[in-house]
Tab-separated table of C-alpha atoms in Angstrom:
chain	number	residue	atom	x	y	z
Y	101	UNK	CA	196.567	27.800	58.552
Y	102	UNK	CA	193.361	26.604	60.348
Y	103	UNK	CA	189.940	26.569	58.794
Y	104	UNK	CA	186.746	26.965	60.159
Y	105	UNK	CA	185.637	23.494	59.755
Y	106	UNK	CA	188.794	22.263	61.567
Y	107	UNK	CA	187.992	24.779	64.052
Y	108	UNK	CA	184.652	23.453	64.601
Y	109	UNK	CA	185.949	19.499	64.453
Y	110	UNK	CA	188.337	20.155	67.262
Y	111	UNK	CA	188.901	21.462	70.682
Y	112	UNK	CA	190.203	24.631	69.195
Y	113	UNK	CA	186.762	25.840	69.699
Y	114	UNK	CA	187.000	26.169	72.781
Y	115	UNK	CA	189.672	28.601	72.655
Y	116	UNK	CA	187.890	30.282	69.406
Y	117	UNK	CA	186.426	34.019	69.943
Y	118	UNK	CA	184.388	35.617	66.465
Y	119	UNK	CA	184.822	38.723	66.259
Y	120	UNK	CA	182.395	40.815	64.519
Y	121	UNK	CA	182.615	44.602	63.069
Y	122	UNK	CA	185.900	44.624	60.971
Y	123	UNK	CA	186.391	47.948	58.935
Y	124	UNK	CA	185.919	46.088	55.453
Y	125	UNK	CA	187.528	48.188	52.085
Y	126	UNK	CA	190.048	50.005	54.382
Y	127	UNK	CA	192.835	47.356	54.195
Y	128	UNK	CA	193.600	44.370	52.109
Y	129	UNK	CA	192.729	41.165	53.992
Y	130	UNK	CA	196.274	40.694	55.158
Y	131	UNK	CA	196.886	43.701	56.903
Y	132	UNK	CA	194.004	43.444	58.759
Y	133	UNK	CA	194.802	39.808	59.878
Y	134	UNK	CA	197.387	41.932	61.413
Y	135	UNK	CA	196.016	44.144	62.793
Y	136	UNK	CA	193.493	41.396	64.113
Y	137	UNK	CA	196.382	39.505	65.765
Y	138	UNK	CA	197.965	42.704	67.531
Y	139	UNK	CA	194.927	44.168	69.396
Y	140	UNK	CA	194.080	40.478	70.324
Y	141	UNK	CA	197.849	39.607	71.448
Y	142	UNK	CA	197.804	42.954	73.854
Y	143	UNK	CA	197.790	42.599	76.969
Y	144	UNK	CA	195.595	45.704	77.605
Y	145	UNK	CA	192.894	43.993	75.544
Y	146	UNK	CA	192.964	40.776	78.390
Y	147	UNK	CA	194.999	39.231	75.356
Y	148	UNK	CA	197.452	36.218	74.728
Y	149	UNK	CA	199.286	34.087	72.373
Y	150	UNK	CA	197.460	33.731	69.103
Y	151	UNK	CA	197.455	30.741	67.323
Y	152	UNK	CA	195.788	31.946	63.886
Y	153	UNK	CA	193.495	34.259	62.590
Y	154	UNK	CA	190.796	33.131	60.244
Y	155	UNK	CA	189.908	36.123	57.904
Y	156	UNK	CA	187.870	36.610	55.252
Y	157	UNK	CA	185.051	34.231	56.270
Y	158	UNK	CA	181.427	33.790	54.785
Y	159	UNK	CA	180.174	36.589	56.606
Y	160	UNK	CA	181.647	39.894	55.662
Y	161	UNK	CA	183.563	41.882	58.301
Y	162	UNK	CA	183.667	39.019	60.990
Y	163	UNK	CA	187.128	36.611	61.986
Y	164	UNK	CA	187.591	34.009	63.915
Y	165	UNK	CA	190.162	34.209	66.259
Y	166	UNK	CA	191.883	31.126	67.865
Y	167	UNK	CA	193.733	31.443	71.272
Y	168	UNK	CA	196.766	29.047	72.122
Y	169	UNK	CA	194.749	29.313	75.735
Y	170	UNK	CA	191.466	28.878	76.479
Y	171	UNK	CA	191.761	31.197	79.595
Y	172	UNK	CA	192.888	33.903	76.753
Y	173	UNK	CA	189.395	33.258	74.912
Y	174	UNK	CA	187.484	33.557	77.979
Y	175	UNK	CA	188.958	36.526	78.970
Y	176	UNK	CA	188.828	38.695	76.030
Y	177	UNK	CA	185.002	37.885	75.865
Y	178	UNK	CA	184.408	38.964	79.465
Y	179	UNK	CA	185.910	42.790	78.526
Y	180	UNK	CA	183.305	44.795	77.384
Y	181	UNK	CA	184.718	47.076	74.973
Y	182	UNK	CA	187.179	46.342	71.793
Y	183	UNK	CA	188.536	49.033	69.476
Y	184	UNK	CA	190.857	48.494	66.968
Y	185	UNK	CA	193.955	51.056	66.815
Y	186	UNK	CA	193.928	54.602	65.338
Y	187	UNK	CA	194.731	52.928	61.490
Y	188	UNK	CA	191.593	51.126	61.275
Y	189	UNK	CA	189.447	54.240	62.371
Y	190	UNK	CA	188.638	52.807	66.380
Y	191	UNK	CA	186.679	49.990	64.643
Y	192	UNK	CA	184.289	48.836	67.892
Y	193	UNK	CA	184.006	45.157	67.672
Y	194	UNK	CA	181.536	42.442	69.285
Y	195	UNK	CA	183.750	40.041	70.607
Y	196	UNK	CA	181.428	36.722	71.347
Y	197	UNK	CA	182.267	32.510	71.796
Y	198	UNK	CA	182.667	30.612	68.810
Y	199	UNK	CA	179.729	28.415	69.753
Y	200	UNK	CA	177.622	31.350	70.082
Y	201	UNK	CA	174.818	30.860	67.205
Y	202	UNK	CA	172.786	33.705	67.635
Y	203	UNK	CA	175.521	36.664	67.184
Y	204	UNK	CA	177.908	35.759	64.113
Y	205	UNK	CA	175.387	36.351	61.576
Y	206	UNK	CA	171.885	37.492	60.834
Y	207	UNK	CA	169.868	38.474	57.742
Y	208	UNK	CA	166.516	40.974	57.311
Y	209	UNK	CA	164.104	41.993	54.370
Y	210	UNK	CA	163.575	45.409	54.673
Y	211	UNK	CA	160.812	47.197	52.636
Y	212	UNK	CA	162.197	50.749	51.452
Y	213	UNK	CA	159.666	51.510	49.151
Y	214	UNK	CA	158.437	54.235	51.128
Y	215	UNK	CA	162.296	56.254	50.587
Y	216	UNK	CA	161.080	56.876	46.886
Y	217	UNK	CA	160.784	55.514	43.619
Y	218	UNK	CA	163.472	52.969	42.129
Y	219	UNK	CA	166.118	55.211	40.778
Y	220	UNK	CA	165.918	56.965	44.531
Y	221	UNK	CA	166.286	53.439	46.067
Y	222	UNK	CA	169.265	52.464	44.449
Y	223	UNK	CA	170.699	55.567	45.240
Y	224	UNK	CA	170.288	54.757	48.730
Y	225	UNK	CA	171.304	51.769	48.667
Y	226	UNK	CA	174.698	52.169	47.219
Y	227	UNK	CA	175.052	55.179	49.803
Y	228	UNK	CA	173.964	51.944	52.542
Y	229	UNK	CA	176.602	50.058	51.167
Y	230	UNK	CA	179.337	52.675	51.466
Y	231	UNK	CA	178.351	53.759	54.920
Y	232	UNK	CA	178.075	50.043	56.185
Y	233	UNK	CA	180.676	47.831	54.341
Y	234	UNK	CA	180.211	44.619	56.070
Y	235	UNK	CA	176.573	43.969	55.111
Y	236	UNK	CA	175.984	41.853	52.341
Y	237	UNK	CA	172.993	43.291	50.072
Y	238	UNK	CA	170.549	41.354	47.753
Y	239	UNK	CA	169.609	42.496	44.465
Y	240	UNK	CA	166.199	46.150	45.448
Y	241	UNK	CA	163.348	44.053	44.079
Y	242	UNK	CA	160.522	46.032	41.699
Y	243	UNK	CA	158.644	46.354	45.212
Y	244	UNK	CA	161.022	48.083	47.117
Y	245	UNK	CA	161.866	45.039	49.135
Y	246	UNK	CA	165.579	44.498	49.790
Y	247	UNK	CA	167.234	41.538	51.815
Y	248	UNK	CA	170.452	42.390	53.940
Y	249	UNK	CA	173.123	39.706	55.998
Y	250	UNK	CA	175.766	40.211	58.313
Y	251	UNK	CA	177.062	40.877	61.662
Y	252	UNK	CA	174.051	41.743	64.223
Y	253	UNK	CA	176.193	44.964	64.840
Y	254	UNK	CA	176.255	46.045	61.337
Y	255	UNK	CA	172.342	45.482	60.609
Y	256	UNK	CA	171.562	47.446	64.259
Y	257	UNK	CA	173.766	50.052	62.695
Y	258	UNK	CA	171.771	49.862	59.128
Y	259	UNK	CA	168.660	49.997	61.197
Y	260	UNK	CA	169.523	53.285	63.073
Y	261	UNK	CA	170.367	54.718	60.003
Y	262	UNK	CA	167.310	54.355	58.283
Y	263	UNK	CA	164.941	55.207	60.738
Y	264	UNK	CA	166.760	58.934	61.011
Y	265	UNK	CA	166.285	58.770	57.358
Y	266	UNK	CA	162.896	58.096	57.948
Y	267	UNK	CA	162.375	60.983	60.852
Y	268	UNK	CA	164.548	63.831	58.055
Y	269	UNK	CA	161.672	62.240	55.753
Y	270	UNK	CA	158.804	63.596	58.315
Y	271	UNK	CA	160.119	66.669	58.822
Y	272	UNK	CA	160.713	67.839	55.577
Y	273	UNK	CA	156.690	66.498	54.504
Y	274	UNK	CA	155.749	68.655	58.234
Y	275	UNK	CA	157.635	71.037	56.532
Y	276	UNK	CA	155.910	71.246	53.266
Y	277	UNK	CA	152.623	70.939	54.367
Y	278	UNK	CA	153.185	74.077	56.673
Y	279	UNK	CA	154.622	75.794	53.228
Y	280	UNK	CA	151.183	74.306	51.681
Y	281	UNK	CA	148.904	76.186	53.722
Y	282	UNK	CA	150.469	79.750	53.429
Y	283	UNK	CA	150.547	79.474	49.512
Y	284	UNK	CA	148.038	77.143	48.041
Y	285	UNK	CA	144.631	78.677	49.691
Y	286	UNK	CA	142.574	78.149	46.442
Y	287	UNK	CA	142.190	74.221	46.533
Y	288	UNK	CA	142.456	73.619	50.685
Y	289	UNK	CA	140.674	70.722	50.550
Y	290	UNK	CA	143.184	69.094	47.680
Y	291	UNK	CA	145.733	70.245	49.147
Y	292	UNK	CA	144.875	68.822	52.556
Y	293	UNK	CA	144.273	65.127	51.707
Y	294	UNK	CA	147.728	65.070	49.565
Y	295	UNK	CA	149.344	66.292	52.522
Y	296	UNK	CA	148.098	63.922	55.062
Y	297	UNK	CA	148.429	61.076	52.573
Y	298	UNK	CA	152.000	61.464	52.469
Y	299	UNK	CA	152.182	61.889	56.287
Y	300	UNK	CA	150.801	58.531	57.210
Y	301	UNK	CA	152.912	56.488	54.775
Y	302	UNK	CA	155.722	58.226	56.574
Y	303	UNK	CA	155.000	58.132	60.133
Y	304	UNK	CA	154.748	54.037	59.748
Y	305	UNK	CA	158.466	54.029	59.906
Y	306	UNK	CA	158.518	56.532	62.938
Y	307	UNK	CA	156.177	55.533	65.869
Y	308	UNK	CA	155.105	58.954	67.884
Y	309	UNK	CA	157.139	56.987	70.688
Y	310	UNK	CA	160.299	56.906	68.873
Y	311	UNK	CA	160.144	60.397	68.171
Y	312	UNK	CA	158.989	61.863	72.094
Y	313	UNK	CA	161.394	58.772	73.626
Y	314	UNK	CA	164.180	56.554	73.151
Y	315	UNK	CA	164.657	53.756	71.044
Y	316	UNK	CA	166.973	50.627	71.001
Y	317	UNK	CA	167.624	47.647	68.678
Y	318	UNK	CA	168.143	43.835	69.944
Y	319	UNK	CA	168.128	40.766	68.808
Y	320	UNK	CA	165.174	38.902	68.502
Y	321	UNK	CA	166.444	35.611	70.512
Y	322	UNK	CA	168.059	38.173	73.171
Y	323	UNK	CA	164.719	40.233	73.560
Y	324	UNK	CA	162.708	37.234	73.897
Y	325	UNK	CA	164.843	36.247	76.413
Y	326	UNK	CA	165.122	39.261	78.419
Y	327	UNK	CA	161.329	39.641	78.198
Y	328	UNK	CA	159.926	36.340	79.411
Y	329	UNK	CA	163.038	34.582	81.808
Y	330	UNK	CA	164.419	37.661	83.117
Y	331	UNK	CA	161.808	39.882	85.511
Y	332	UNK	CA	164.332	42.774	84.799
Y	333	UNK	CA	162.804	43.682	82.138
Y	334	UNK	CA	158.928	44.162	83.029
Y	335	UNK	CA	159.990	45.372	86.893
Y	336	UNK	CA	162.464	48.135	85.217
Y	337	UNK	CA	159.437	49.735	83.285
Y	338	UNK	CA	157.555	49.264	86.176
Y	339	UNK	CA	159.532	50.725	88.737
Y	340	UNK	CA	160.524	53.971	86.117
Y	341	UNK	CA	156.706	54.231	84.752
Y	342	UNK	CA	158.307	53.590	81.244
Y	343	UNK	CA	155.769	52.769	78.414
Y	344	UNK	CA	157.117	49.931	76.063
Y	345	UNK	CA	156.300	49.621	72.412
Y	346	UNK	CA	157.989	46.231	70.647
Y	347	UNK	CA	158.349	45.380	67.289
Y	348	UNK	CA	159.711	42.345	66.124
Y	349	UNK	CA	160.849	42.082	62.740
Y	350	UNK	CA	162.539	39.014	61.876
Y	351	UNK	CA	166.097	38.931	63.726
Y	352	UNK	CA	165.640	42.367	64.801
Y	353	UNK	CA	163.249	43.683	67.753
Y	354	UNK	CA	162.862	47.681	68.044
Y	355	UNK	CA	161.606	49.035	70.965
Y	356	UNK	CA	160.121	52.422	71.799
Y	357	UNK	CA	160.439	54.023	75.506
Y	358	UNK	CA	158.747	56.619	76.505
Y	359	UNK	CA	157.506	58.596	80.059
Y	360	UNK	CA	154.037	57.353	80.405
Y	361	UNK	CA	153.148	59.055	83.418
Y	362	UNK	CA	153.011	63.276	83.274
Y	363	UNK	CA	155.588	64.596	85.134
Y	364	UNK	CA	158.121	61.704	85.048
Y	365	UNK	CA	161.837	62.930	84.660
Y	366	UNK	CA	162.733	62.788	81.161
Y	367	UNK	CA	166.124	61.279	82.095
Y	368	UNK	CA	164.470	58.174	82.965
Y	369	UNK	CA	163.463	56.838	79.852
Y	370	UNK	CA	167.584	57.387	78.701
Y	371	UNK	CA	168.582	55.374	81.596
Y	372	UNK	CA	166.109	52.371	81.105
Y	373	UNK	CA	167.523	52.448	77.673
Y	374	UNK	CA	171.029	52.004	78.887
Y	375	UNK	CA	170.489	49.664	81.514
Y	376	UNK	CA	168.611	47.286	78.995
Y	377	UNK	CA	171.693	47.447	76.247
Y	378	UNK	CA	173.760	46.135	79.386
Y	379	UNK	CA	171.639	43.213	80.423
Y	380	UNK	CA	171.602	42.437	76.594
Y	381	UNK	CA	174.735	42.617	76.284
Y	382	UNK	CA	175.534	40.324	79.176
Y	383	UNK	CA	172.822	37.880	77.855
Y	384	UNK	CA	174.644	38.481	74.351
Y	385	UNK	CA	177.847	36.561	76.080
Y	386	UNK	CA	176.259	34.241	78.331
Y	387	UNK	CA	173.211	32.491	75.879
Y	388	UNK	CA	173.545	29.978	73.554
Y	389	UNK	CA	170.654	28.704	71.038
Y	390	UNK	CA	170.083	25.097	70.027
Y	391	UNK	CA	167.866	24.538	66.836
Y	392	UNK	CA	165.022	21.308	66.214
Y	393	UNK	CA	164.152	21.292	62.631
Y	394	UNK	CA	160.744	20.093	62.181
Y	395	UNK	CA	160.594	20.998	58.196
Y	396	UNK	CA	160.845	18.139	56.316
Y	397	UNK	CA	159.663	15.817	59.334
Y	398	UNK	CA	156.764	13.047	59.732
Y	399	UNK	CA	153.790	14.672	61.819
Y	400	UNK	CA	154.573	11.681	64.385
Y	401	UNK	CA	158.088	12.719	64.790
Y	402	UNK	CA	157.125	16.393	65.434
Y	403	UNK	CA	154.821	15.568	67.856
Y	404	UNK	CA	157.389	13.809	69.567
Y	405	UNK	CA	159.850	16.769	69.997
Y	406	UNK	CA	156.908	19.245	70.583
Y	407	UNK	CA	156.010	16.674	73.942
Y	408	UNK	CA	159.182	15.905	74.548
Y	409	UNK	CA	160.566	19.885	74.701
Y	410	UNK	CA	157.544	20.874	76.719
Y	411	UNK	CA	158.174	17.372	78.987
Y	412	UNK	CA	161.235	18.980	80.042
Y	413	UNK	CA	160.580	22.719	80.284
Y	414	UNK	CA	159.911	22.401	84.130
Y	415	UNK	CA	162.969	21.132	84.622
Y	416	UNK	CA	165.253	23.747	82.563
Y	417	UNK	CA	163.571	27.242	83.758
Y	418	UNK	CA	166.124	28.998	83.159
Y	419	UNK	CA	165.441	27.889	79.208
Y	420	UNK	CA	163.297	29.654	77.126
Y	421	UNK	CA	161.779	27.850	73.566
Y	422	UNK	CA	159.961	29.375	70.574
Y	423	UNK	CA	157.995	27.269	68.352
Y	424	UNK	CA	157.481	28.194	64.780
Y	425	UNK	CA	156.342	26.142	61.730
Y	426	UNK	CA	159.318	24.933	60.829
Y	427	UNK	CA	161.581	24.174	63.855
Y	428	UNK	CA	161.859	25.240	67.440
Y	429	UNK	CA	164.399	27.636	68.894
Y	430	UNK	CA	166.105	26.565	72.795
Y	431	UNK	CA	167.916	29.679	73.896
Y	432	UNK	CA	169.677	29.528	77.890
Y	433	UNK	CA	173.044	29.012	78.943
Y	434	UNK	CA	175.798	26.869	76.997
Y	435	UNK	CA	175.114	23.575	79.721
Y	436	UNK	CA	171.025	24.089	80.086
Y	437	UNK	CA	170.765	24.098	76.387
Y	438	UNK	CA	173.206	21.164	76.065
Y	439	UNK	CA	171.481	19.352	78.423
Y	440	UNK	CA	168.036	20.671	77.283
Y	441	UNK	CA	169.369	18.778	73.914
Y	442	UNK	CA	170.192	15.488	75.192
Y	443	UNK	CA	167.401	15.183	77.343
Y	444	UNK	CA	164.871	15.621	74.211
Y	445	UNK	CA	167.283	13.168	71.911
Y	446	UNK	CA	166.957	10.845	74.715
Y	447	UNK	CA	163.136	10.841	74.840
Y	448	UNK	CA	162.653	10.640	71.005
Y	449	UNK	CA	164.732	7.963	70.889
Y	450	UNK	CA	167.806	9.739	69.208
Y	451	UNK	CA	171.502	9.562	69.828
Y	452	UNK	CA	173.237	13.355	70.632
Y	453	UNK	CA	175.434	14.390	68.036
């Protein structure tokens, strides 16, 4: 039986997929390795010969899958869709390469305090925790604040959830302040500025674009990505007068869509919203992301990667780096980044790993 870390020491990676969105509590762990193995081994599924199946891993809900072929590997990444048979419920998987750094894992602090008061909160989130499985959950902090990991699947899904939480939430305060005014006429005023007050804390969760448009959830290295290397993006608004409202939280970017120009056909904002899931989802199989850690550095030394990543940025534009305190992010294809890599080792003076 393989293990990651001889996975990651060898050539097997090459021929590794991870596979992410396993239905977790349904099955013991070694019926689903079977199950794992058999949708992987189909031929319908662009499968092969499987070597081994690496399950449970660190990351609830995700495998790693190793492929006596690396042709197998590259295959079974390239088809879109991958369900799981009728027993484990048409799980949908995301099926990415075992180098891929960006996909296999992600983590987000969400702030639920505006769901209720404590007891309601841990209500909810044992009701989370049911509905999504494969998300790890940190103890609900006095504040409300609550800290989540796993697949990028399974927090999109999390997110979705709780923002039509959040729009039941609005409707039902709409519909109590419409309530208000028919029988509590002998304190308007009062009753007025409670109202509203619980309006606003609500409608922070629920932009009025989410609510008269479309929304979608991405990663934060994909949307960066798709927003400043790939002119899709911008020219597709453009060209379907679609209004754009981006928030980036952490791993997770949200964005709103919505007609901006009166008369627009309402279908177009739907079918911006699908074409940008499938460039993300191509850029989800095609970019990799290479990490400089400047935490812990001399000031010299991060100087020296700062220069020597924007020395080379001309040459690589098809590579697309975001500087932060504590390290720098290099997100482009599996060879620019590699190269990207060894061309800033070189200039600080560093051998490549």
């Amino acid at each position: 039986m393989a293990s990651v870390l001889n996975v990651k020491e060898s050539k097997a990676s090459e021929r590794t997929v991870v596979v992410a969105g396993l239905p977790v509590g349904l099955f013991i762990d070694q019926l689903l390795v079977i199950l794992v193995k058999r949708h992987f081994q189909d031929i319908k599924n662009e499968g092969g010969d499987v070597e081994d199946v690496i399950y449970p891993t660190r990351t609830k809900g995700v495998a790693y899958v190793v492929f006596k072929e690396k042709k197998v590997a590259e295959n079974v990444i390239r088809q879109k869709k991958h369900r799981l048979g009728r027993k484990a419920g048409h799980a949908e998987l995301t099926v990415s390469h075992f180098s891929d750094k960006i996909f296999s894992s992600v983590s987000a602090i969400l702030d639920l305090s505006v769901f209720g008061n404590e007891a309601t909160l841990e209500t909810l989130v044992k009701d989370l925790k049911k509905k999504i499985p494969t998300l790890s959950f940190s103890p609900l902090k006095p504040n409300g604040r609550i800290t989540v990991e796993g697949s990028f699947l399974a927090v999109k899904r999390l997110k979705e959830s709780l923002l039509v939480r959040a729009s039941s939430l609005l409707e039902k305060t709409r519909n109590f302040t419409s309530e208000g005014r028919k029988w509590n006429r002998q304190n308007p005023q009062k009753n007025l500025q409670r109202s509203n007050n619980s309006l606003v804390s609500v409608r922070t969760l629920v932009p009025e674009t989410a609510r008269n448009g479309e929304m979608l959830v991405l990663d934060t290295d994909i949307f960066l990505y798709l927003k400043h290397r790939c002119e899709f993006y911008e020219s597709t608004l453009k060209k379907f007068h679609i209004l754009s409202q981006e928030k980036i939280d952490g791993e997770i970017t949200t964005i709103y869509l919505k007609n901006f120009q009166v008369g627009s056909q309402p279908n177009n904002v739907k079918h911006v919203k699908e074409l940008i899931e499938e460039w993300s989802h191509a850029l989800h199989l095609e970019l990799r992301k290479e990490t400089f850690i400047l935490k812990g550095k001399e000031n010299r030394e991060k100087r020296m990667i700062k220069s020597a990543c924007e020395q080379l940025s001309s040459r690589y534009p098809g590579v697309f780096m975001s500087f932060y305190r504590t390290h720098i992010d290099i997100i482009g294809s599996s060879s620019d980044t590699y190269l990207f890599k060894k061309g800033v080792m070189k200039l600080i003076g560093q051998k490549v790993s």
